[in-house]
Tab-separated table of C-alpha atoms and ligand atoms in Angstrom:
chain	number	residue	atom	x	y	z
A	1	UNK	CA	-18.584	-0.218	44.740
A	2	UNK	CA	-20.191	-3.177	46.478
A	3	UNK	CA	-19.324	-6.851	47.635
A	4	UNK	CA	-22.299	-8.982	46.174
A	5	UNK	CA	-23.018	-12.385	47.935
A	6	UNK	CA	-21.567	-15.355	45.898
A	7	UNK	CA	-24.144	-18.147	45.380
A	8	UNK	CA	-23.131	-21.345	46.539
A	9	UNK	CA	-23.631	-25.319	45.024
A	10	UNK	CA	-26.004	-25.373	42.699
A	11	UNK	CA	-28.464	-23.059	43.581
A	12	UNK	CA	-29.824	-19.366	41.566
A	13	UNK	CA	-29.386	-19.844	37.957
A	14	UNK	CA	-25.796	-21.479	38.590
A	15	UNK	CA	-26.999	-24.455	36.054
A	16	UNK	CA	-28.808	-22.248	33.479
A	17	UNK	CA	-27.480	-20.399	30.362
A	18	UNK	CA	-26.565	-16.954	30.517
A	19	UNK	CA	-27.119	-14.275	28.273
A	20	UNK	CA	-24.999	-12.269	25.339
A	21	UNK	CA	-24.553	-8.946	26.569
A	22	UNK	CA	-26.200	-6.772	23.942
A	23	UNK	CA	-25.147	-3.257	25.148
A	24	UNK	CA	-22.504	-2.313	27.533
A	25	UNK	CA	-24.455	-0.141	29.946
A	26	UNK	CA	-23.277	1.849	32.945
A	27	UNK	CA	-24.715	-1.043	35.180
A	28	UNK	CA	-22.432	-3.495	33.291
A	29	UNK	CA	-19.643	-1.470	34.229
A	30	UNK	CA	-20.501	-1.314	36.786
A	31	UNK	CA	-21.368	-5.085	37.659
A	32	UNK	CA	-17.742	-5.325	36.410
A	33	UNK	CA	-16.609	-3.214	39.146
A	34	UNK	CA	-18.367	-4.959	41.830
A	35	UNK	CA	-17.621	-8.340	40.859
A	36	UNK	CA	-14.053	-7.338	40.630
A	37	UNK	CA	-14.725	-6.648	44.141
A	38	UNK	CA	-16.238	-9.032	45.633
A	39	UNK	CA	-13.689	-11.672	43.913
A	40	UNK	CA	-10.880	-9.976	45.730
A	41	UNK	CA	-12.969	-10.213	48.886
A	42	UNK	CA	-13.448	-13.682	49.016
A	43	UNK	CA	-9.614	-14.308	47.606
A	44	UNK	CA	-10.801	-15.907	44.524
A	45	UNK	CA	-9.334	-15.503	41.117
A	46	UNK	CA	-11.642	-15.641	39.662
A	47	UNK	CA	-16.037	-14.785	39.262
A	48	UNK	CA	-18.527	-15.205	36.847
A	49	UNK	CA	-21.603	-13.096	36.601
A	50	UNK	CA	-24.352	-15.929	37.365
A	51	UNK	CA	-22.216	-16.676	40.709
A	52	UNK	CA	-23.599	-13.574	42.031
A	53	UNK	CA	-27.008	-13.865	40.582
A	54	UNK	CA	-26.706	-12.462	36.797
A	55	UNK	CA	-27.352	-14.766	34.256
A	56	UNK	CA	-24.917	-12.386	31.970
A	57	UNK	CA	-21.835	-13.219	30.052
A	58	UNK	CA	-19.743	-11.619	31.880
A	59	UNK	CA	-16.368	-13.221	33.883
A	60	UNK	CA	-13.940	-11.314	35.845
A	61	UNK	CA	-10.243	-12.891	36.538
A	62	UNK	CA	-7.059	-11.823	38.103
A	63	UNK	CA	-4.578	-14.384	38.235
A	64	UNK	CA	-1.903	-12.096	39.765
A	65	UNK	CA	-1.440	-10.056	36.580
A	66	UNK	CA	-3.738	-7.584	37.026
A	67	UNK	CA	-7.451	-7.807	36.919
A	68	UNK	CA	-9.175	-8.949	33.622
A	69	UNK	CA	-13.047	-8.545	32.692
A	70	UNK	CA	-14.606	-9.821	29.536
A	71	UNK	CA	-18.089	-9.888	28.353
A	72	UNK	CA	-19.174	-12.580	26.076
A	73	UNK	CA	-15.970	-14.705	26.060
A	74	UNK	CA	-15.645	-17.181	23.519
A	75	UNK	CA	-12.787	-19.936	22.714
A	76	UNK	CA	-11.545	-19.697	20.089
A	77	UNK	CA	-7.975	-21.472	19.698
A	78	UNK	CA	-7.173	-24.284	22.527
A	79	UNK	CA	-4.230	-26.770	22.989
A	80	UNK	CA	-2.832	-29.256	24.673
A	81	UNK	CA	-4.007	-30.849	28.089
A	82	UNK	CA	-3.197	-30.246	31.966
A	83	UNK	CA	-4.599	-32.110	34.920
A	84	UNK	CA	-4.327	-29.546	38.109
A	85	UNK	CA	-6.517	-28.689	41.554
A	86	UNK	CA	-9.100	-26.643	41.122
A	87	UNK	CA	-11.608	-25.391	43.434
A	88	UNK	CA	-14.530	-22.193	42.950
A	89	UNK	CA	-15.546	-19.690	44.715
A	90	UNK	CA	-19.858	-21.261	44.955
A	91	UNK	CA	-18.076	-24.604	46.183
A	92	UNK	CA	-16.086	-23.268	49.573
A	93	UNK	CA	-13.495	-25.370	50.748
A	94	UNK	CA	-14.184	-28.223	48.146
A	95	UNK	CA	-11.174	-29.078	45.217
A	96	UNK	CA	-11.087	-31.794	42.772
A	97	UNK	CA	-8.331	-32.234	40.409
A	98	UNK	CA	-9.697	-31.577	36.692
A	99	UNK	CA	-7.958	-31.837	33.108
A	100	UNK	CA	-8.334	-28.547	30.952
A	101	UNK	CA	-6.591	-27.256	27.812
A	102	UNK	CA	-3.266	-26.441	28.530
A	103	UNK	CA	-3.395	-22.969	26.172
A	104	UNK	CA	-6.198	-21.110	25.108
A	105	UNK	CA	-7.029	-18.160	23.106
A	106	UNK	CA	-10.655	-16.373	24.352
A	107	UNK	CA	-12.051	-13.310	22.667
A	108	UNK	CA	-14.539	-11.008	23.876
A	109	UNK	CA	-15.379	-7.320	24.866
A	110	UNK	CA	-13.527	-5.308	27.428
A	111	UNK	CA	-15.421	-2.896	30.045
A	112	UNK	CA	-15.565	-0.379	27.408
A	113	UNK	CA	-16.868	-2.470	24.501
A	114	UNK	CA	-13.518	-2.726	22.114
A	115	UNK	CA	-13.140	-6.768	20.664
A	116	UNK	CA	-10.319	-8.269	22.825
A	117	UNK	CA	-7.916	-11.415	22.437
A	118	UNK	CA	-6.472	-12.854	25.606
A	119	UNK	CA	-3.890	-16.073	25.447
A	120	UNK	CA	-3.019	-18.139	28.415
A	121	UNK	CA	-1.654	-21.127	30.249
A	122	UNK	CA	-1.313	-22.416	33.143
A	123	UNK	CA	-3.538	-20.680	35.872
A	124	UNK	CA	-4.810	-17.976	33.306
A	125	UNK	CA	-5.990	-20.829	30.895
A	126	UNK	CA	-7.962	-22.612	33.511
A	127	UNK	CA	-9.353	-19.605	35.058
A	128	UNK	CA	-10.824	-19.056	31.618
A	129	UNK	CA	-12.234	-21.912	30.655
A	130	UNK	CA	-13.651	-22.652	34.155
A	131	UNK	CA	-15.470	-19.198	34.048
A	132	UNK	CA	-16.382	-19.640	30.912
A	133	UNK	CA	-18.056	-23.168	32.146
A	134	UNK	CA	-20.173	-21.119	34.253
A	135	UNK	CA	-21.839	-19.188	32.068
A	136	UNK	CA	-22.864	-22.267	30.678
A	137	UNK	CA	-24.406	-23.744	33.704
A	138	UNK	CA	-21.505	-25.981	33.609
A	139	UNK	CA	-19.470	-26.609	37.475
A	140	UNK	CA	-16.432	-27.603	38.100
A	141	UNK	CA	-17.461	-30.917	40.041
A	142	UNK	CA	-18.850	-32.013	36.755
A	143	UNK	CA	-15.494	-32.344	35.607
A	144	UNK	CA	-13.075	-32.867	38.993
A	145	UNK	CA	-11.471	-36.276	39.609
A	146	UNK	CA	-11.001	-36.339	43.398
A	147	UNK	CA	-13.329	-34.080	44.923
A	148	UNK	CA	-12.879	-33.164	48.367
A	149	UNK	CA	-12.790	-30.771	51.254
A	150	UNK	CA	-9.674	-29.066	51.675
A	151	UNK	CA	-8.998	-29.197	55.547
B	1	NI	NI1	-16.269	-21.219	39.822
């Protein structure tokens, strides 16, 4: 396994599109692997595949349940609204307070290819939809209220 460097701001691909994973390869495993990795390492919980330079649709997230990885995550079933800190692992030190849906239901692929559902709140709903953001090119300080630098 490897720690990959995160990219930070807005730099790399961070505002583009990423791309539906057609196949699940060995080298999306094992960018699954290493991602889970490097999110640990830098005490996140939470990584997206363009923060470390692939413009796939790929998140990782482990919100103290265990580690989760999906490949082209989709909402599909949201509720409700929540206003909480957030922060990101390409934005060190920096938190802004941003409203999400309170619930959500996200489907995708696991590591091994079978269709997955996965509900959440609180911290597991916003780690998904703010991953999810990325792969859209879309950053968290485009939606925080109150950014600043956590001293
Ligand atoms: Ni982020």
């Amino acid at each position: 396994m490897a720690i990959y460097n995160i990219v930070k701001d807005e730099k790399e691909g961070l505002r583009e599109k990423s791309k539906i994973v057609s196949k699940i390869t060995p080298n999306i495993k094992k960018l699954i692997d290493n991602m889970l990795e490097t999110m640990y390492d830098a005490k996140g919980v939470g990584l997206a595949a363009p923060q470390v330079g692939v413009l796939k649709r790929v998140i990782v997230i482990d919100v103290g349940e265990g580690p989760l990885a999906l490949i082209n995550p989709e909402i599909v079933e949201a509720s409700g609204e929540e206003t909480d800190y957030e922060g990101c692992l390409s934005f060190p030190g920096l938190i802004g307070e941003v409203t999400r849906k309170a619930w959500v239901k996200v489907k995708g692929l696991d590591r091994d290819g079978k269709t997955i559902t996965v509900e959440g709140e609180g911290l597991l709903a916003r780690a998904l939809q703010h991953e999810i953001d990325h792969l859209e090119g879309i950053l968290f300080i485009d939606r925080a209220k109150n950014l600043r630098r956590q001293d």
